[in-house]
Tab-separated table of C-alpha atoms in Angstrom:
chain	number	residue	atom	x	y	z
A	1	MET	CA	0.000	0.000	0.000
A	2	ALA	CA	1.343	3.454	-0.865
A	3	GLU	CA	2.978	5.539	1.844
A	4	THR	CA	1.458	8.927	2.597
A	5	GLY	CA	4.457	10.384	4.399
A	6	ASP	CA	3.955	12.130	7.735
A	7	LYS	CA	0.311	13.012	7.109
A	8	PRO	CA	-2.436	10.724	8.444
A	9	THR	CA	-4.290	8.614	5.906
A	10	LEU	CA	-7.768	9.936	5.139
A	11	VAL	CA	-8.871	7.702	2.234
A	12	ARG	CA	-7.935	4.042	1.877
A	13	PHE	CA	-8.790	1.742	-1.019
A	14	ASP	CA	-8.290	-1.755	0.360
A	15	GLY	CA	-8.194	-4.462	-2.330
A	16	VAL	CA	-10.900	-2.679	-4.345
A	17	ALA	CA	-12.135	-4.205	-7.601
A	18	LYS	CA	-14.945	-3.174	-9.926
A	19	ARG	CA	-16.309	-5.337	-12.698
A	20	PHE	CA	-18.905	-4.486	-15.318
A	21	GLY	CA	-19.933	-7.906	-16.620
A	22	ALA	CA	-16.820	-9.524	-18.071
A	23	VAL	CA	-14.864	-6.242	-18.002
A	24	THR	CA	-12.657	-5.489	-14.995
A	25	ALA	CA	-12.413	-1.697	-14.681
A	26	VAL	CA	-10.487	-1.685	-11.379
A	27	ASP	CA	-8.436	-4.721	-10.384
A	28	ALA	CA	-7.672	-5.468	-6.686
A	29	LEU	CA	-6.317	-1.987	-6.099
A	30	SER	CA	-4.943	-0.720	-2.765
A	31	LEU	CA	-4.087	2.934	-2.257
A	32	ASP	CA	-3.790	5.457	0.583
A	33	ILE	CA	-4.509	9.186	0.184
A	34	ALA	CA	-3.443	11.524	2.986
A	35	GLN	CA	-5.378	14.203	4.818
A	36	GLY	CA	-4.841	17.554	3.074
A	37	GLU	CA	-3.184	16.008	0.021
A	38	PHE	CA	-3.700	17.101	-3.575
A	39	PHE	CA	-3.737	13.709	-5.286
A	40	ALA	CA	-3.969	13.040	-9.037
A	41	LEU	CA	-5.197	9.939	-10.883
A	42	LEU	CA	-3.638	9.809	-14.328
A	43	GLY	CA	-3.836	7.261	-17.104
A	44	PRO	CA	-5.105	6.498	-20.600
A	45	SER	CA	-8.809	6.267	-21.411
A	46	GLY	CA	-10.373	3.145	-19.933
A	47	CYS	CA	-7.686	2.642	-17.268
A	48	GLY	CA	-10.209	2.829	-14.399
A	49	LYS	CA	-9.395	6.222	-12.897
A	50	THR	CA	-12.913	7.698	-13.226
A	51	THR	CA	-14.460	4.452	-11.946
A	52	LEU	CA	-12.219	4.712	-8.874
A	53	LEU	CA	-13.382	8.293	-8.320
A	54	ARG	CA	-17.040	7.332	-8.713
A	55	MET	CA	-16.681	4.526	-6.167
A	56	LEU	CA	-15.272	6.994	-3.649
A	57	ALA	CA	-18.195	9.329	-4.372
A	58	GLY	CA	-20.674	6.470	-3.917
A	59	PHE	CA	-21.988	6.444	-7.482
A	60	GLU	CA	-20.536	2.965	-8.069
A	61	THR	CA	-20.291	0.042	-5.638
A	62	PRO	CA	-17.074	-2.018	-5.423
A	63	SER	CA	-17.351	-5.628	-6.590
A	64	GLU	CA	-14.696	-6.485	-4.001
A	65	GLY	CA	-12.733	-4.746	-1.269
A	66	ARG	CA	-13.409	-1.790	0.994
A	67	ILE	CA	-13.194	1.993	0.808
A	68	LEU	CA	-12.424	3.606	4.149
A	69	LEU	CA	-12.677	7.274	5.128
A	70	ASP	CA	-10.889	8.098	8.358
A	71	GLY	CA	-10.751	4.374	9.071
A	72	VAL	CA	-14.511	3.851	8.620
A	73	ASP	CA	-15.866	1.628	5.827
A	74	ILE	CA	-18.207	3.860	3.778
A	75	GLY	CA	-19.437	1.113	1.447
A	76	ALA	CA	-22.992	1.252	2.823
A	77	VAL	CA	-23.140	5.071	3.042
A	78	PRO	CA	-25.223	6.641	0.209
A	79	PRO	CA	-23.569	9.403	-1.868
A	80	HIS	CA	-25.511	12.303	-0.321
A	81	GLN	CA	-24.479	11.266	3.180
A	82	ARG	CA	-20.756	10.958	2.479
A	83	PRO	CA	-18.485	13.897	3.469
A	84	VAL	CA	-17.358	13.869	-0.149
A	85	ASN	CA	-18.363	16.124	-3.028
A	86	MET	CA	-17.713	15.769	-6.733
A	87	MET	CA	-17.202	18.446	-9.355
A	88	PHE	CA	-18.039	17.178	-12.826
A	89	GLN	CA	-16.419	18.057	-16.134
A	90	SER	CA	-19.701	19.566	-17.396
A	91	TYR	CA	-20.047	21.660	-14.176
A	92	ALA	CA	-23.813	20.747	-14.147
A	93	LEU	CA	-24.896	24.280	-13.197
A	94	PHE	CA	-28.568	25.298	-13.133
A	95	PRO	CA	-29.123	27.874	-15.906
A	96	HIS	CA	-32.318	29.235	-14.316
A	97	LEU	CA	-30.540	30.102	-11.065
A	98	SER	CA	-28.191	32.977	-10.288
A	99	VAL	CA	-24.593	32.450	-9.247
A	100	GLU	CA	-25.695	32.730	-5.608
A	101	GLY	CA	-28.529	30.274	-6.200
A	102	ASN	CA	-26.187	27.709	-7.726
A	103	VAL	CA	-23.615	28.000	-4.954
A	104	ALA	CA	-26.262	27.846	-2.211
A	105	PHE	CA	-28.235	24.948	-3.713
A	106	GLY	CA	-26.796	22.175	-1.523
A	107	LEU	CA	-27.252	24.137	1.697
A	108	ARG	CA	-30.865	24.954	0.835
A	109	GLN	CA	-31.544	21.274	0.233
A	110	GLU	CA	-30.300	20.638	3.768
A	111	LYS	CA	-32.558	23.387	5.184
A	112	VAL	CA	-29.639	25.451	6.504
A	113	ALA	CA	-30.685	28.818	7.998
A	114	ARG	CA	-30.851	31.671	5.487
A	115	ARG	CA	-28.380	33.846	7.356
A	116	GLU	CA	-25.784	31.088	7.457
A	117	ILE	CA	-26.353	30.349	3.755
A	118	ALA	CA	-25.786	34.011	2.886
A	119	GLU	CA	-22.602	34.146	4.956
A	120	ARG	CA	-21.170	30.961	3.488
A	121	VAL	CA	-22.067	31.934	-0.091
A	122	GLU	CA	-20.313	35.275	0.391
A	123	GLU	CA	-17.302	33.463	1.838
A	124	MET	CA	-17.148	31.012	-1.069
A	125	LEU	CA	-17.520	33.674	-3.765
A	126	ALA	CA	-14.672	35.618	-2.187
A	127	LEU	CA	-12.564	32.474	-2.040
A	128	VAL	CA	-12.993	31.818	-5.773
A	129	ARG	CA	-12.674	35.516	-6.643
A	130	LEU	CA	-16.250	36.071	-7.784
A	131	GLN	CA	-17.229	38.903	-5.459
A	132	GLY	CA	-19.958	40.986	-7.074
A	133	PHE	CA	-21.094	38.183	-9.411
A	134	GLY	CA	-23.731	36.682	-7.102
A	135	LYS	CA	-26.792	38.126	-8.901
A	136	ARG	CA	-25.684	37.159	-12.405
A	137	ARG	CA	-27.096	34.217	-14.334
A	138	VAL	CA	-24.585	31.533	-15.217
A	139	GLY	CA	-25.280	32.162	-18.920
A	140	GLN	CA	-23.700	35.591	-18.496
A	141	LEU	CA	-20.403	34.134	-17.304
A	142	SER	CA	-17.283	33.068	-19.145
A	143	GLY	CA	-16.106	29.451	-19.096
A	144	GLY	CA	-13.563	30.200	-16.394
A	145	GLN	CA	-16.163	31.960	-14.240
A	146	ARG	CA	-18.599	29.040	-14.591
A	147	GLN	CA	-15.813	26.718	-13.525
A	148	ARG	CA	-15.328	28.796	-10.372
A	149	VAL	CA	-19.056	28.751	-9.610
A	150	ALA	CA	-19.033	24.946	-9.849
A	151	LEU	CA	-16.009	24.843	-7.571
A	152	ALA	CA	-17.671	27.107	-4.992
A	153	ARG	CA	-20.821	24.979	-5.063
A	154	SER	CA	-18.748	21.827	-4.516
A	155	LEU	CA	-16.871	23.330	-1.567
A	156	ILE	CA	-19.642	25.191	0.256
A	157	LYS	CA	-20.746	22.079	2.160
A	158	ARG	CA	-17.163	21.746	3.449
A	159	PRO	CA	-16.497	18.182	2.283
A	160	ARG	CA	-13.623	16.169	3.713
A	161	VAL	CA	-12.691	15.193	0.157
A	162	LEU	CA	-13.310	17.115	-3.096
A	163	LEU	CA	-13.346	14.939	-6.214
A	164	LEU	CA	-12.509	16.675	-9.494
A	165	ASP	CA	-13.347	14.851	-12.727
A	166	GLU	CA	-11.478	16.604	-15.572
A	167	PRO	CA	-12.485	19.972	-14.052
A	168	LEU	CA	-10.502	22.139	-16.484
A	169	ALA	CA	-11.159	20.266	-19.725
A	170	ALA	CA	-13.587	22.866	-21.079
A	171	LEU	CA	-11.170	25.787	-20.651
A	172	ASP	CA	-8.794	27.117	-23.290
A	173	LYS	CA	-5.105	26.383	-22.836
A	174	LYS	CA	-4.071	29.728	-21.311
A	175	LEU	CA	-7.013	29.899	-18.893
A	176	ARG	CA	-6.474	26.260	-17.994
A	177	ALA	CA	-2.862	26.977	-17.050
A	178	GLU	CA	-3.889	29.949	-14.887
A	179	THR	CA	-6.643	27.962	-13.184
A	180	GLN	CA	-4.290	25.116	-12.287
A	181	PHE	CA	-2.335	27.438	-10.000
A	182	GLU	CA	-5.559	28.900	-8.598
A	183	LEU	CA	-6.698	25.380	-7.695
A	184	MET	CA	-3.408	24.735	-5.902
A	185	GLU	CA	-3.713	27.996	-3.952
A	186	LEU	CA	-7.316	27.237	-3.029
A	187	GLN	CA	-6.462	23.732	-1.851
A	188	ARG	CA	-3.640	25.033	0.341
A	189	LYS	CA	-5.902	27.668	1.894
A	190	LEU	CA	-8.658	25.185	2.721
A	191	GLY	CA	-6.536	22.178	3.647
A	192	THR	CA	-9.191	19.976	2.013
A	193	THR	CA	-8.098	16.726	0.379
A	194	PHE	CA	-8.431	17.105	-3.400
A	195	VAL	CA	-8.479	14.095	-5.734
A	196	ILE	CA	-8.337	15.000	-9.426
A	197	VAL	CA	-8.803	12.769	-12.463
A	198	THR	CA	-7.172	14.064	-15.624
A	199	HIS	CA	-5.846	12.925	-18.995
A	200	ASP	CA	-3.452	15.887	-19.011
A	201	GLN	CA	-0.016	14.784	-17.789
A	202	GLU	CA	1.270	18.330	-17.421
A	203	GLU	CA	-1.783	19.301	-15.379
A	204	ALA	CA	-1.358	16.346	-13.018
A	205	MET	CA	2.337	17.079	-12.541
A	206	ILE	CA	1.703	20.762	-11.799
A	207	VAL	CA	-1.115	20.460	-9.258
A	208	ALA	CA	-0.459	17.172	-7.466
A	209	ASP	CA	1.537	16.453	-4.324
A	210	ARG	CA	1.462	12.804	-5.404
A	211	MET	CA	-0.006	11.033	-8.376
A	212	ALA	CA	-1.022	7.526	-9.341
A	213	VAL	CA	-0.391	6.383	-12.890
A	214	MET	CA	-3.008	3.762	-13.751
A	215	ASN	CA	-3.044	1.135	-16.481
A	216	GLN	CA	-5.703	-1.520	-17.091
A	217	GLY	CA	-7.302	-1.053	-13.691
A	218	GLN	CA	-4.077	-1.302	-11.724
A	219	LEU	CA	-1.543	1.096	-10.246
A	220	ALA	CA	1.561	1.291	-12.398
A	221	GLN	CA	3.358	3.730	-10.064
A	222	VAL	CA	2.419	5.999	-7.144
A	223	ALA	CA	4.845	8.775	-6.197
A	224	PRO	CA	5.383	12.552	-6.308
A	225	PRO	CA	5.351	13.863	-9.906
A	226	ALA	CA	9.095	14.581	-10.030
A	227	GLU	CA	9.921	11.035	-8.938
A	228	ILE	CA	7.647	9.491	-11.556
A	229	TYR	CA	9.171	11.644	-14.286
A	230	GLU	CA	12.805	11.306	-13.207
A	231	ARG	CA	12.662	7.713	-11.896
A	232	PRO	CA	9.899	5.775	-13.638
A	233	ASN	CA	9.659	2.169	-12.493
A	234	SER	CA	8.945	0.632	-15.912
A	235	ARG	CA	9.148	1.242	-19.654
A	236	TRP	CA	5.384	1.730	-19.745
A	237	VAL	CA	5.448	4.547	-17.184
A	238	ALA	CA	8.526	6.137	-18.784
A	239	ASP	CA	6.839	6.110	-22.184
A	240	PHE	CA	3.457	7.302	-20.893
A	241	ILE	CA	4.813	10.279	-18.949
A	242	GLY	CA	6.395	12.789	-21.305
A	243	GLU	CA	8.853	12.074	-24.105
A	244	VAL	CA	11.520	9.395	-23.747
A	245	THR	CA	14.049	7.361	-25.719
A	246	LEU	CA	14.555	3.728	-24.648
A	247	ILE	CA	17.816	1.988	-25.594
A	248	GLU	CA	17.820	-1.784	-25.121
A	249	GLY	CA	20.917	-3.697	-24.102
A	250	ARG	CA	22.454	-6.257	-21.768
A	251	LEU	CA	24.207	-5.435	-18.546
A	252	GLY	CA	27.873	-6.468	-18.538
A	253	ASP	CA	30.112	-7.570	-15.672
A	254	ASP	CA	31.590	-4.056	-15.587
A	255	GLY	CA	28.153	-2.506	-14.994
A	256	ARG	CA	27.952	-1.049	-18.504
A	257	ILE	CA	25.141	-1.692	-20.968
A	258	ARG	CA	26.069	-3.537	-24.170
A	259	SER	CA	23.894	-1.862	-26.803
A	260	ALA	CA	23.767	-1.435	-30.555
A	261	PHE	CA	25.826	1.735	-30.002
A	262	GLY	CA	28.583	0.160	-27.935
A	263	LYS	CA	29.039	0.203	-24.175
A	264	LEU	CA	26.905	2.770	-22.344
A	265	ARG	CA	27.370	3.709	-18.724
A	266	ALA	CA	24.454	2.971	-16.442
A	267	SER	CA	23.122	4.488	-13.257
A	268	ALA	CA	22.681	2.237	-10.224
A	269	THR	CA	20.528	-0.820	-10.854
A	270	ASP	CA	19.592	-4.016	-9.046
A	271	ALA	CA	19.896	-5.996	-12.287
A	272	GLY	CA	22.659	-8.559	-12.500
A	273	PRO	CA	25.196	-9.171	-15.300
A	274	GLY	CA	23.574	-10.557	-18.439
A	275	ALA	CA	20.145	-9.049	-17.667
A	276	THR	CA	18.242	-7.327	-20.447
A	277	VAL	CA	17.753	-3.681	-19.502
A	278	TRP	CA	16.571	-0.454	-21.098
A	279	LEU	CA	18.243	2.919	-20.700
A	280	ALA	CA	15.573	5.632	-20.509
A	281	LEU	CA	16.690	9.104	-21.604
A	282	ARG	CA	14.535	12.239	-21.455
A	283	PRO	CA	14.973	14.652	-24.416
A	284	GLU	CA	16.114	17.578	-22.258
A	285	LYS	CA	18.926	15.468	-20.729
A	286	ILE	CA	20.597	15.008	-24.126
A	287	THR	CA	22.929	17.492	-25.839
A	288	ILE	CA	23.049	17.817	-29.621
A	289	GLY	CA	26.124	19.069	-31.478
A	290	ALA	CA	27.884	19.046	-34.835
A	291	GLU	CA	30.921	17.187	-33.480
A	292	ARG	CA	31.557	14.337	-31.094
A	293	PRO	CA	32.159	15.735	-27.595
A	294	ALA	CA	35.753	15.581	-26.447
A	295	SER	CA	34.903	14.675	-22.832
A	296	ALA	CA	35.419	11.022	-21.932
A	297	ASP	CA	32.791	11.440	-19.205
A	298	LEU	CA	29.969	11.533	-21.750
A	299	ASP	CA	28.338	8.756	-23.757
A	300	ALA	CA	27.740	9.721	-27.379
A	301	VAL	CA	26.048	8.383	-30.508
A	302	ALA	CA	25.929	9.734	-34.056
A	303	GLY	CA	22.767	10.196	-36.080
A	304	THR	CA	20.994	12.148	-38.764
A	305	VAL	CA	18.309	14.730	-38.084
A	306	PHE	CA	15.009	13.237	-39.256
A	307	GLU	CA	12.428	15.820	-38.120
A	308	VAL	CA	12.408	19.082	-36.192
A	309	GLY	CA	9.374	20.353	-34.299
A	310	TYR	CA	9.443	24.040	-33.336
A	311	ARG	CA	7.589	24.660	-30.066
A	312	GLY	CA	8.450	28.294	-29.439
A	313	ASP	CA	10.450	27.938	-26.230
A	314	THR	CA	12.044	24.681	-27.393
A	315	SER	CA	12.707	22.677	-30.542
A	316	LEU	CA	12.214	18.907	-30.489
A	317	TYR	CA	14.608	16.982	-32.723
A	318	LYS	CA	14.024	13.432	-33.855
A	319	VAL	CA	17.397	11.958	-34.792
A	320	ARG	CA	17.684	8.686	-36.705
A	321	LEU	CA	20.437	6.451	-35.357
A	322	ALA	CA	22.448	3.699	-37.059
A	323	ASP	CA	19.901	1.009	-36.142
A	324	ARG	CA	17.097	3.148	-37.708
A	325	SER	CA	15.608	3.961	-34.304
A	326	LEU	CA	14.787	7.557	-33.370
A	327	MET	CA	16.161	9.501	-30.418
A	328	LYS	CA	14.355	12.641	-29.215
A	329	VAL	CA	16.285	15.721	-28.144
A	330	ALA	CA	14.816	18.936	-26.713
A	331	VAL	CA	16.784	22.152	-27.139
A	332	ALA	CA	15.869	25.493	-25.572
A	333	ASN	CA	15.479	28.245	-28.172
A	334	THR	CA	17.588	30.850	-26.413
A	335	GLY	CA	18.601	32.724	-29.560
A	336	THR	CA	16.607	35.257	-31.553
A	337	ARG	CA	16.811	33.670	-35.007
A	338	GLY	CA	13.490	31.903	-34.596
A	339	ARG	CA	14.636	28.699	-36.274
A	340	PRO	CA	16.307	25.457	-35.142
A	341	THR	CA	20.104	25.118	-35.179
A	342	PHE	CA	20.174	21.878	-37.171
A	343	ALA	CA	18.217	20.977	-40.309
A	344	PRO	CA	16.809	17.636	-41.533
A	345	GLU	CA	19.405	15.248	-42.999
A	346	GLU	CA	22.202	16.975	-41.082
A	347	LEU	CA	24.719	14.711	-39.307
A	348	VAL	CA	24.826	15.338	-35.545
A	349	TRP	CA	26.233	13.879	-32.340
A	350	LEU	CA	24.068	13.233	-29.292
A	351	SER	CA	25.661	12.996	-25.859
A	352	TRP	CA	24.720	12.708	-22.204
A	353	PRO	CA	26.332	12.127	-18.788
A	354	PRO	CA	25.836	8.720	-17.104
A	355	GLU	CA	23.455	10.129	-14.469
A	356	ALA	CA	21.075	11.375	-17.180
A	357	GLY	CA	19.702	7.894	-17.921
A	358	VAL	CA	17.519	5.616	-15.820
A	359	VAL	CA	18.032	1.855	-16.093
A	360	LEU	CA	14.764	-0.082	-16.318
A	361	VAL	CA	14.417	-3.833	-15.982
A	362	ARG	CA	10.784	-4.220	-17.091
């Protein structure tokens, strides 16, 4: 079961499985989420992350296992009685109600006193920076403002856990980036446990304290974002998170990898001599140049530029190596020429220090 550091565990999935007929959406999964943690569930479509979220919300019932909140099994607790709230991708706002009416809806359903409702609505609108918008209809708001209304409505009942199902998917790229940091600030202010489901790797890595990468209903890796990116535990995780080049080889008695490009130095690994391993290299860890580097402390391979993708702040090179495989290299565009340094079909050398690569055994 995953460690949650020094914080007490708030949510525990204990051997949870969910089957829909012959399809297993979640497969005997165990996971701890800490009190006050911003936790992300990331994975390809159909990996089970939304099903896991819906089971925590109470909209789906586990086929096996238990879900505990503060040590109490909540399997028999209906959704409306759980101290959990869910914000949907569509926001599900009521168009006939004002901003205030939408935010206050849950409290009115619970017959909370009018004065308290007014105070808490005012508090929530201030928290999401919508002061002065209370009387407006939701149809008069921008996409980002509607997203904030949905967030305020989800938080006004002060849930122990806020579940976010692709909450920023409807926003344009720039607004989405701004809102990610607003979500982080809001979560820190409230101290509420946030669990977000997203397809966006960059989003998960920005907002999350820890993240779970899921594949076929199981946990592939659970760790802080930087650890998953820098030290993936498998080829699948390395390939799923960001860009990567994987070089296959066998580990020699001297600790070096015998590859198609000669002996490559390896970082620490538990694999023994003769084991098949893969050296994972991130594009930004590799240097590209016109000549072979003189330093004996670097590994280097020659190749030909195949494609160049200009991204504004960086250029991504795909370089074809002698075995016809492609290696990806990211170069910061620090100059003012506005074009990449190397052109297609140009011969180049790629190099990296030994600590740049991660040795994977599966």
